[in-house]
Amino acid sequence: MTTLVSTTDTVTRDALAVLQPGFTGTTAPDWLRRRVGEGLASVGLFGRNIESPEQLAALTAQLRAERDDVLVAIDEEGGDVTRLEVRNGSSFPGNNALGFVDDVDLTRAVARELGRRLAECGVNLNWAPSADVNSNPGNPVIGVRSFGADTALVARHTAAYVEGLQAAGVAACTKHFPGHGDTAVDSHHAMPRIDVDLDTLHARELVPFRAAIAAGSKSVMSAHILLPALDPNRPATLSPQILTGLLRQELGYEGLIVTDGMEMDAIAGTYGIERGSVLAIAAGADAICVGGGLADEETVLRLRDALVAAVRSGELPEERLADAAARVRALASWTQRARGAASEPGADMQEGTAPGTGADSGIGLVAARRAVKVTGSAGPLTGPAYVAAFTPVANIAVGDETPWGVAEELARLVPGTGTDTYGDGTQAVTDQVLKAAGERRIVAVVRDAHRHAWMGEALDALVAARPDTIVVEMGLPKAPPRGALHIATHGAARVCGVAAAEAVTGVRNV
């Protein structure tokens, strides 16, 4: 491929510096290492890149052999969205579970332990936490990724999460600015639109971001959403009014602004990733996240050259690109200093970390247990059960490769327990479940039953036929409790499944 300019050119190095690309494989490919040596300052990791903590540490060491201050970013929210434990499920409950418990010290402790594990593997930038107020319970992409629907609660837990994560030496990336909680469309597939007035935005969406800024969040991620009250023409990621006018000038934010994935259809399907990237940097973004779906050298070169061409033509001021690159490098420098500080004696007590919230390898299960809500007075499971998992299509952020549910843990605790999976479109769900269960007690496991009519219908029929049915809701518990025993976990992380199985059986995991 013919490049526009020499790779030693300052503008070209700055254009490389603002990119956060992904790649395939569990080792760093030659092209990526070469580009890091030429000025690429960030790399994004996904589940496809991770097999084990040891392998991940070796991978990040490969990258740092080329550039010691490279930013290694990951989308590790814990809960439903995990990359570090994509194959088995997360050891940490997600935001909604933490918000339900509403103990900011616990949230801070969970974030710090998660950050410690990331730092041990060489990851120093986490695209988390989600600061979205989930005001729309039908939201298809946020849901349990939010601390909740109460603005003040979301704000205080966002701040605590930022403090805990950064106390471990990992930069937080608070998302999705200016707030993705009131959407009915997944921006992975189309452009969401939020039609609320400025007063509502300031009183609801922006409050958690103000809290994150006050807590010192090192980066903020923009959302691909259209908010006509702020900018009727461009989504937040491409809007100077939102990124520069609102976030920089009005809210006074001085850290790194990162875009959400530019290959998402809200941008790629309307502007294209090259044009979108130029507009994003011009609007005030500092780093271009790309690589969830596009993960090759050609993509990196296309985006680099698009930025360089925009500078050469005068469309993108060279000073704006230089400023963006400088912010990326400044964050990289902070992570180097923070990495040393987090490992110093007494680091558990550094500013921003409450007493007693140091690293605790069991803190995830502790939090998951506290997040379980049990409704009903029926007795626990005492014999073999049949687990019917009602499985919706997962959104792209969560992915469908991470296992969830309670079947595996129940089978361990109660030998003879069986399971099967049912999805929308399955014919005669209730009849099939009843036949497969036989005399065994039924445990129906659902995820966001309020959003899927077929789940609600199946649950109603099951409970009518078998009143002793146990229902485990592992999404948002917005539907009325059903079953003789209803257990809400507020998330589908592996530890949430363990906590739910304990509640179903009355047997404590050891």
Coordinates of C-alpha atoms in Angstrom, one line a residue:
M1 CA 0.0 0.0 0.0
T2 CA 1.4 3.4 -0.9
T3 CA 1.6 5.8 2.1
L4 CA 1.3 9.5 1.9
V5 CA 4.4 10.5 3.7
S6 CA 7.5 9.1 5.4
T7 CA 6.9 7.2 8.6
T8 CA 9.4 9.5 10.3
D9 CA 7.2 12.5 9.6
T10 CA 5.9 14.2 12.8
V11 CA 2.3 14.4 11.5
T12 CA 2.4 10.7 10.6
R13 CA 3.7 9.8 14.1
D14 CA 0.9 11.9 15.6
A15 CA -1.6 10.2 13.4
L16 CA -0.4 6.8 14.6
A17 CA -0.3 7.9 18.2
V18 CA -4.1 8.7 18.3
L19 CA -5.1 5.2 17.1
Q20 CA -6.1 2.4 19.4
P21 CA -6.3 -0.6 17.1
G22 CA -6.9 -4.3 17.8
F23 CA -5.4 -7.4 16.2
T24 CA -6.0 -11.1 16.0
G25 CA -4.0 -13.8 17.8
T26 CA -2.5 -14.3 21.2
T27 CA 0.9 -13.0 20.4
A28 CA 1.8 -9.6 19.0
P29 CA 2.0 -9.8 15.2
D30 CA 5.1 -8.4 13.5
W31 CA 3.2 -5.6 11.8
L32 CA 1.8 -4.4 15.2
R33 CA 5.2 -4.4 16.8
R34 CA 6.7 -2.5 13.9
R35 CA 4.0 0.2 14.1
V36 CA 4.4 0.5 17.8
G37 CA 8.1 1.2 17.1
E38 CA 7.1 3.8 14.6
G39 CA 4.8 5.7 17.0
L40 CA 1.6 3.8 17.6
A41 CA 1.0 4.5 21.3
S42 CA -2.0 2.3 22.1
V43 CA -3.3 -1.2 21.4
G44 CA -6.7 -2.6 22.2
L45 CA -7.2 -6.1 23.5
F46 CA -10.3 -8.3 23.1
G47 CA -11.4 -11.8 24.1
R48 CA -9.8 -13.3 21.0
N49 CA -6.4 -12.2 22.3
I50 CA -6.6 -13.8 25.7
E51 CA -6.1 -17.4 26.8
S52 CA -4.7 -17.0 30.3
P53 CA -3.1 -14.4 32.6
E54 CA 0.3 -15.8 31.9
Q55 CA -0.2 -15.6 28.2
L56 CA -1.6 -12.1 28.4
A57 CA 1.4 -11.0 30.5
A58 CA 3.8 -12.4 27.9
L59 CA 1.8 -10.6 25.1
T60 CA 2.0 -7.2 26.8
A61 CA 5.7 -7.7 27.5
Q62 CA 6.1 -8.2 23.7
L63 CA 4.5 -4.8 23.1
R64 CA 6.6 -3.1 25.8
A65 CA 9.8 -4.5 24.3
E66 CA 9.0 -2.1 21.4
R67 CA 7.8 0.8 23.6
D68 CA 7.8 0.8 27.4
D69 CA 5.0 3.3 27.7
V70 CA 2.5 1.8 25.3
L71 CA -1.1 2.0 26.4
V72 CA -2.6 -1.5 26.5
A73 CA -6.4 -1.1 26.7
I74 CA -9.1 -3.6 27.3
D75 CA -12.9 -3.6 27.6
E76 CA -13.1 -5.3 31.1
E77 CA -16.2 -4.1 32.9
G78 CA -16.5 -7.3 35.0
G79 CA -20.0 -8.8 35.1
D80 CA -21.5 -9.6 31.8
V81 CA -18.7 -7.8 29.8
T82 CA -15.4 -9.6 30.4
R83 CA -12.4 -10.1 28.2
L84 CA -10.0 -11.3 30.9
E85 CA -12.3 -14.2 31.7
V86 CA -14.2 -14.5 28.4
R87 CA -14.0 -18.3 28.3
N88 CA -15.3 -19.0 31.8
G89 CA -17.2 -15.9 33.0
S90 CA -16.1 -13.1 35.3
S91 CA -15.0 -13.4 38.9
F92 CA -16.6 -10.0 39.5
P93 CA -20.2 -9.0 39.4
G94 CA -21.0 -6.1 37.2
N95 CA -22.2 -2.6 37.8
N96 CA -25.9 -3.4 38.4
A97 CA -25.1 -5.8 41.1
L98 CA -22.8 -3.3 42.8
G99 CA -25.5 -0.6 42.5
F100 CA -28.1 -2.9 44.0
V101 CA -25.8 -3.4 47.1
D102 CA -25.1 0.3 47.2
D103 CA -21.9 0.1 49.2
V104 CA -19.4 2.5 47.7
D105 CA -16.5 0.9 49.7
L106 CA -17.4 -2.4 48.1
T107 CA -17.5 -1.0 44.6
R108 CA -14.2 0.7 45.2
A109 CA -12.7 -2.6 46.5
V110 CA -14.1 -4.6 43.5
A111 CA -12.7 -2.1 41.0
R112 CA -9.3 -2.1 42.8
E113 CA -9.0 -5.8 42.7
L114 CA -10.0 -6.0 39.1
G115 CA -7.4 -3.3 38.4
R116 CA -4.8 -5.2 40.2
R117 CA -5.4 -8.3 38.1
L118 CA -5.3 -6.2 34.9
A119 CA -2.0 -4.5 36.0
E120 CA -0.4 -7.8 36.8
C121 CA -1.1 -8.8 33.2
G122 CA 0.4 -5.6 31.8
V123 CA -2.9 -3.9 31.0
N124 CA -2.9 -0.2 32.0
L125 CA -6.1 1.3 30.4
N126 CA -9.6 -0.1 31.0
W127 CA -12.5 1.0 28.9
A128 CA -14.7 1.1 32.1
P129 CA -16.8 2.0 34.0
S130 CA -20.1 2.6 32.4
A131 CA -21.6 5.8 33.9
D132 CA -24.8 5.5 32.0
V133 CA -28.0 6.0 34.0
N134 CA -30.2 3.2 32.8
S135 CA -33.4 5.3 32.7
N136 CA -34.9 3.2 29.9
P137 CA -35.5 -0.4 31.2
G138 CA -35.9 -1.6 27.6
N139 CA -32.4 -0.4 26.7
P140 CA -30.9 -3.2 24.6
V141 CA -27.2 -2.5 25.1
I142 CA -26.7 -1.1 28.6
G143 CA -29.0 -2.8 31.1
V144 CA -27.0 -4.5 33.9
R145 CA -23.9 -2.7 32.7
S146 CA -25.3 0.3 34.5
F147 CA -25.2 0.9 38.2
G148 CA -28.9 1.6 38.0
A149 CA -31.7 4.1 37.1
D150 CA -31.1 6.5 40.0
T151 CA -28.8 9.3 39.0
A152 CA -27.2 10.0 42.4
L153 CA -26.5 6.3 42.9
V154 CA -24.9 5.9 39.5
A155 CA -22.8 9.0 40.2
R156 CA -21.4 7.9 43.6
H157 CA -20.6 4.4 42.3
T158 CA -19.0 5.7 39.2
A159 CA -16.7 7.9 41.3
A160 CA -15.8 4.9 43.6
Y161 CA -15.1 2.7 40.7
V162 CA -12.8 5.2 39.1
E163 CA -10.9 5.7 42.4
G164 CA -10.5 1.9 42.9
L165 CA -9.4 1.1 39.4
Q166 CA -6.8 4.0 39.3
A167 CA -5.5 3.1 42.8
A168 CA -4.3 -0.1 41.1
G169 CA -2.4 1.9 38.5
V170 CA -4.9 1.3 35.7
A171 CA -6.4 4.3 34.0
A172 CA -10.2 4.4 34.0
C173 CA -12.2 5.3 30.8
T174 CA -15.6 6.5 31.9
K175 CA -18.3 5.8 29.3
H176 CA -20.5 6.4 27.2
F177 CA -20.5 10.3 27.2
P178 CA -22.8 12.0 27.4
G179 CA -24.9 9.0 28.4
H180 CA -26.3 5.9 26.7
G181 CA -28.9 4.9 29.2
D182 CA -32.1 6.3 27.5
T183 CA -31.6 4.6 24.2
A184 CA -33.8 2.0 22.6
V185 CA -31.3 1.2 19.8
D186 CA -27.9 -0.5 20.0
S187 CA -25.3 1.7 18.4
H188 CA -23.4 -1.4 17.2
H189 CA -26.3 -1.7 14.7
A190 CA -27.7 1.8 14.1
M191 CA -27.6 5.4 15.3
P192 CA -29.5 5.9 18.6
R193 CA -31.3 9.1 19.2
I194 CA -32.2 10.6 22.6
D195 CA -34.9 13.3 22.4
V196 CA -34.7 15.0 25.8
D197 CA -34.3 18.6 26.8
L198 CA -31.1 20.2 28.1
D199 CA -32.5 20.4 31.7
T200 CA -33.0 16.6 31.7
L201 CA -29.5 15.9 30.3
H202 CA -27.9 18.1 32.9
A203 CA -30.0 16.7 35.8
R204 CA -29.7 13.0 34.7
E205 CA -27.1 12.0 32.1
L206 CA -24.3 14.4 32.9
V207 CA -24.3 14.0 36.7
P208 CA -22.3 10.7 36.8
F209 CA -19.7 12.2 34.4
R210 CA -19.3 15.2 36.6
A211 CA -18.6 12.8 39.4
A212 CA -16.1 10.8 37.4
I213 CA -14.3 14.0 36.4
A214 CA -14.2 15.1 40.0
A215 CA -12.8 11.7 40.9
G216 CA -10.0 12.1 38.4
S217 CA -11.0 9.8 35.6
K218 CA -8.0 9.7 33.3
S219 CA -10.1 9.2 30.2
V220 CA -13.7 9.4 29.0
M221 CA -15.3 7.5 26.1
S222 CA -17.7 9.1 23.7
A223 CA -21.0 7.6 22.6
H224 CA -22.2 7.2 19.0
I225 CA -25.6 8.8 19.9
L226 CA -27.5 11.7 18.5
L227 CA -28.8 14.2 21.0
P228 CA -30.6 17.0 19.2
A229 CA -30.7 19.2 22.2
L230 CA -26.9 19.4 22.1
D231 CA -26.3 18.9 18.4
P232 CA -29.0 18.1 15.9
N233 CA -26.6 17.1 13.1
R234 CA -23.8 14.9 14.4
P235 CA -23.5 12.2 17.0
A236 CA -21.6 12.9 20.2
T237 CA -18.4 11.3 18.9
L238 CA -18.2 13.6 16.0
S239 CA -19.7 16.8 17.6
P240 CA -17.5 19.8 18.5
Q241 CA -20.4 21.1 20.5
I242 CA -20.5 18.0 22.7
L243 CA -16.8 17.0 23.0
T244 CA -15.2 20.4 23.0
G245 CA -18.0 22.8 24.0
L246 CA -19.7 20.6 26.7
L247 CA -17.0 18.1 27.9
R248 CA -13.9 20.3 27.6
Q249 CA -15.2 23.8 28.2
E250 CA -18.4 23.5 30.3
L251 CA -17.4 20.5 32.4
G252 CA -13.7 21.4 32.5
Y253 CA -12.4 18.0 31.6
E254 CA -8.7 17.9 30.7
G255 CA -8.0 14.2 30.3
L256 CA -8.0 11.9 27.3
I257 CA -11.2 11.6 25.2
V258 CA -11.5 8.2 23.5
T259 CA -14.1 7.3 20.9
D260 CA -16.3 4.2 21.1
G261 CA -15.5 1.6 18.4
M262 CA -15.5 3.4 15.1
E263 CA -16.4 0.2 13.2
M264 CA -19.8 0.2 14.9
D265 CA -22.6 0.8 12.4
A266 CA -23.7 4.1 14.0
I267 CA -20.4 5.5 12.5
A268 CA -19.2 3.1 9.9
G269 CA -22.6 2.8 8.3
T270 CA -23.2 6.5 8.1
Y271 CA -19.8 8.3 7.8
G272 CA -17.3 5.5 7.2
I273 CA -14.4 4.9 9.6
E274 CA -11.9 7.1 7.8
R275 CA -14.2 10.1 7.5
G276 CA -15.6 9.4 11.0
S277 CA -12.1 9.3 12.5
V278 CA -11.1 12.7 10.9
L279 CA -14.3 14.3 12.2
A280 CA -13.9 12.8 15.7
I281 CA -10.4 14.2 16.1
A282 CA -11.5 17.6 14.7
A283 CA -14.4 17.6 17.2
G284 CA -12.1 17.1 20.1
A285 CA -11.5 13.3 20.5
D286 CA -7.9 12.3 21.2
A287 CA -7.9 8.6 20.6
I288 CA -9.7 6.5 17.9
C289 CA -10.8 3.1 19.2
V290 CA -11.0 0.6 16.3
G291 CA -10.3 -3.1 16.2
G292 CA -13.3 -4.9 17.7
G293 CA -14.3 -6.0 14.2
L294 CA -11.4 -4.5 12.1
A295 CA -8.1 -5.9 13.3
D296 CA -5.5 -5.7 10.6
E297 CA -2.6 -3.5 9.5
E298 CA -4.5 -2.2 6.5
T299 CA -7.1 -0.6 8.8
V300 CA -4.4 1.1 10.8
L301 CA -2.7 2.5 7.7
R302 CA -6.0 3.6 6.2
L303 CA -6.9 5.6 9.3
R304 CA -3.4 7.0 9.7
D305 CA -3.3 8.2 6.1
A306 CA -6.8 9.6 6.3
L307 CA -5.7 11.8 9.3
V308 CA -2.5 12.8 7.5
A309 CA -4.4 13.7 4.4
A310 CA -6.9 15.8 6.4
V311 CA -4.0 17.8 7.9
R312 CA -2.3 18.3 4.6
S313 CA -5.6 19.6 3.0
G314 CA -6.3 21.9 5.9
E315 CA -9.5 20.1 7.0
L316 CA -7.9 19.0 10.3
P317 CA -5.7 21.6 12.0
E318 CA -2.2 20.2 12.6
E319 CA -2.4 21.7 16.1
R320 CA -5.5 19.7 16.9
L321 CA -3.9 16.4 15.9
A322 CA -0.7 17.3 17.8
D323 CA -2.8 18.1 20.9
A324 CA -4.6 14.8 20.7
A325 CA -1.3 12.9 20.4
A326 CA 0.1 14.8 23.3
R327 CA -2.8 13.8 25.5
V328 CA -2.3 10.1 24.5
R329 CA 1.4 10.3 25.4
A330 CA 0.6 12.1 28.7
L331 CA -1.7 9.3 29.8
A332 CA 1.0 6.8 28.8
S333 CA 3.4 8.6 31.1
W334 CA 0.9 8.6 33.9
T335 CA 0.4 4.8 33.7
Q336 CA 4.2 4.4 34.0
R337 CA 4.2 6.4 37.2
A338 CA 1.1 4.8 38.5
R339 CA 2.4 1.4 37.9
G340 CA 5.3 2.0 40.3
A341 CA 3.1 3.8 42.8
A342 CA 0.6 1.0 43.0
S343 CA 3.2 -1.5 43.9
E344 CA 4.8 0.6 46.7
P345 CA 4.4 -0.5 50.3
G346 CA 1.2 0.9 51.7
A347 CA -0.3 1.4 48.2
D348 CA -3.6 -0.1 49.4
M349 CA -4.1 3.0 51.5
Q350 CA -3.2 5.6 48.8
E351 CA -5.5 8.6 48.4
G352 CA -8.8 7.7 46.9
T353 CA -8.9 4.2 48.4
A354 CA -11.0 3.7 51.6
P355 CA -9.5 1.8 54.6
G356 CA -10.1 -1.9 54.2
T357 CA -10.5 -1.9 50.5
G358 CA -7.2 -3.3 49.4
A359 CA -6.7 -6.3 47.2
D360 CA -8.9 -9.3 48.1
S361 CA -9.1 -12.2 45.7
G362 CA -12.5 -13.2 47.0
I363 CA -14.1 -9.8 46.9
G364 CA -16.0 -10.7 43.7
L365 CA -18.0 -13.6 45.3
V366 CA -18.6 -11.5 48.4
A367 CA -20.1 -8.8 46.3
A368 CA -22.2 -11.3 44.2
R369 CA -23.7 -12.9 47.3
R370 CA -24.7 -9.5 48.6
A371 CA -26.4 -8.7 45.3
V372 CA -28.8 -11.6 45.4
K373 CA -32.4 -10.8 46.1
V374 CA -34.7 -13.8 47.0
T375 CA -38.5 -13.5 46.8
G376 CA -40.8 -16.2 48.0
S377 CA -41.0 -18.6 50.9
A378 CA -40.6 -21.9 49.2
G379 CA -37.9 -24.2 50.4
P380 CA -34.6 -24.6 48.6
L381 CA -33.7 -27.3 46.1
T382 CA -33.0 -30.6 47.9
G383 CA -32.8 -33.1 45.0
P384 CA -31.8 -33.3 41.4
A385 CA -33.3 -30.5 39.2
Y386 CA -33.8 -29.7 35.6
V387 CA -32.4 -26.3 34.5
A388 CA -34.1 -24.6 31.6
A389 CA -32.0 -21.8 30.4
F390 CA -34.0 -19.3 28.3
T391 CA -31.3 -17.6 26.3
P392 CA -31.8 -14.3 24.3
V393 CA -29.5 -13.1 21.6
A394 CA -26.6 -11.4 23.4
N395 CA -25.6 -7.8 22.4
I396 CA -22.2 -7.4 20.8
A397 CA -20.7 -5.7 23.8
V398 CA -21.5 -8.8 25.9
G399 CA -20.9 -11.3 23.2
D400 CA -22.3 -14.9 23.1
E401 CA -19.0 -16.7 23.7
T402 CA -19.0 -16.2 27.5
P403 CA -20.9 -18.9 29.4
W404 CA -23.6 -17.8 31.9
G405 CA -26.3 -19.4 34.1
V406 CA -26.4 -21.7 37.1
A407 CA -26.6 -25.2 35.5
E408 CA -22.9 -26.1 36.0
E409 CA -22.8 -25.0 39.6
L410 CA -26.1 -26.7 40.5
A411 CA -24.9 -29.9 38.9
R412 CA -21.8 -29.8 41.1
L413 CA -23.9 -29.1 44.2
V414 CA -26.8 -31.5 43.3
P415 CA -25.7 -34.5 41.3
G416 CA -28.3 -35.7 38.8
T417 CA -29.2 -32.2 37.7
G418 CA -29.7 -31.8 34.0
T419 CA -30.0 -28.8 31.7
D420 CA -30.9 -27.6 28.2
T421 CA -31.1 -24.3 26.4
Y422 CA -34.2 -22.7 24.9
G423 CA -34.4 -19.6 22.6
D424 CA -36.9 -17.4 20.9
G425 CA -38.7 -19.4 18.3
T426 CA -38.3 -22.7 20.1
Q427 CA -41.6 -24.6 19.5
A428 CA -43.8 -25.4 22.5
V429 CA -41.2 -24.4 25.0
T430 CA -43.3 -25.3 28.0
D431 CA -44.2 -28.7 26.8
Q432 CA -40.5 -29.5 26.0
V433 CA -39.3 -28.3 29.4
L434 CA -42.0 -30.3 31.3
K435 CA -41.1 -33.5 29.3
A436 CA -37.4 -33.1 29.8
A437 CA -37.7 -32.3 33.5
G438 CA -39.9 -35.3 34.3
E439 CA -40.3 -35.5 38.1
R440 CA -37.3 -33.2 38.8
R441 CA -37.9 -29.7 40.1
I442 CA -37.6 -27.0 37.4
V443 CA -35.2 -24.1 37.6
A444 CA -35.9 -21.6 34.9
V445 CA -33.0 -19.2 34.2
V446 CA -33.8 -16.0 32.3
R447 CA -32.0 -12.8 31.3
D448 CA -34.1 -9.6 31.0
A449 CA -37.4 -11.4 31.0
H450 CA -39.2 -8.0 30.8
R451 CA -37.7 -7.4 27.4
H452 CA -38.6 -10.7 25.8
A453 CA -42.3 -11.6 25.6
W454 CA -41.6 -15.3 24.8
M455 CA -39.7 -15.6 28.1
G456 CA -42.6 -14.2 30.1
E457 CA -45.1 -16.4 28.4
A458 CA -43.0 -19.5 29.0
L459 CA -42.5 -18.7 32.6
D460 CA -46.2 -18.1 33.2
A461 CA -47.0 -21.5 31.7
L462 CA -44.3 -23.3 33.6
V463 CA -45.4 -21.8 36.9
A464 CA -49.0 -22.7 36.2
A465 CA -48.1 -26.3 35.4
R466 CA -45.4 -26.7 38.1
P467 CA -46.0 -24.2 41.0
D468 CA -42.8 -25.2 42.7
T469 CA -40.7 -23.8 39.8
I470 CA -37.7 -21.8 40.8
V471 CA -36.9 -18.7 38.6
V472 CA -33.5 -17.2 38.4
E473 CA -33.4 -13.8 36.7
M474 CA -29.8 -12.9 35.7
G475 CA -30.6 -9.6 33.9
L476 CA -32.5 -6.6 35.1
P477 CA -35.3 -7.8 37.5
K478 CA -38.0 -5.6 36.0
A479 CA -40.7 -8.2 35.5
P480 CA -42.9 -9.2 38.4
P481 CA -41.3 -12.1 40.4
R482 CA -42.6 -15.5 39.3
G483 CA -42.2 -18.9 40.8
A484 CA -42.3 -20.4 44.2
L485 CA -38.8 -19.0 44.6
H486 CA -37.5 -16.1 42.6
I487 CA -33.8 -15.2 42.7
A488 CA -32.5 -12.0 41.1
T489 CA -28.7 -11.8 40.7
H490 CA -28.5 -8.4 38.9
G491 CA -26.0 -9.8 36.4
A492 CA -24.9 -13.0 34.7
A493 CA -21.2 -13.1 35.7
R494 CA -19.9 -16.5 36.7
V495 CA -19.8 -15.4 40.4
C496 CA -23.4 -14.4 40.1
G497 CA -24.2 -17.9 39.0
V498 CA -22.4 -19.3 42.0
A499 CA -24.3 -17.0 44.4
A500 CA -27.6 -17.9 42.7
A501 CA -26.8 -21.7 43.1
E502 CA -26.1 -21.1 46.7
A503 CA -29.5 -19.4 47.1
V504 CA -31.3 -22.2 45.2
T505 CA -29.8 -25.0 47.3
G506 CA -29.0 -23.3 50.6
V507 CA -25.5 -24.8 50.3
R508 CA -22.5 -22.4 50.6
N509 CA -19.8 -22.6 48.0
V510 CA -16.4 -23.5 49.6

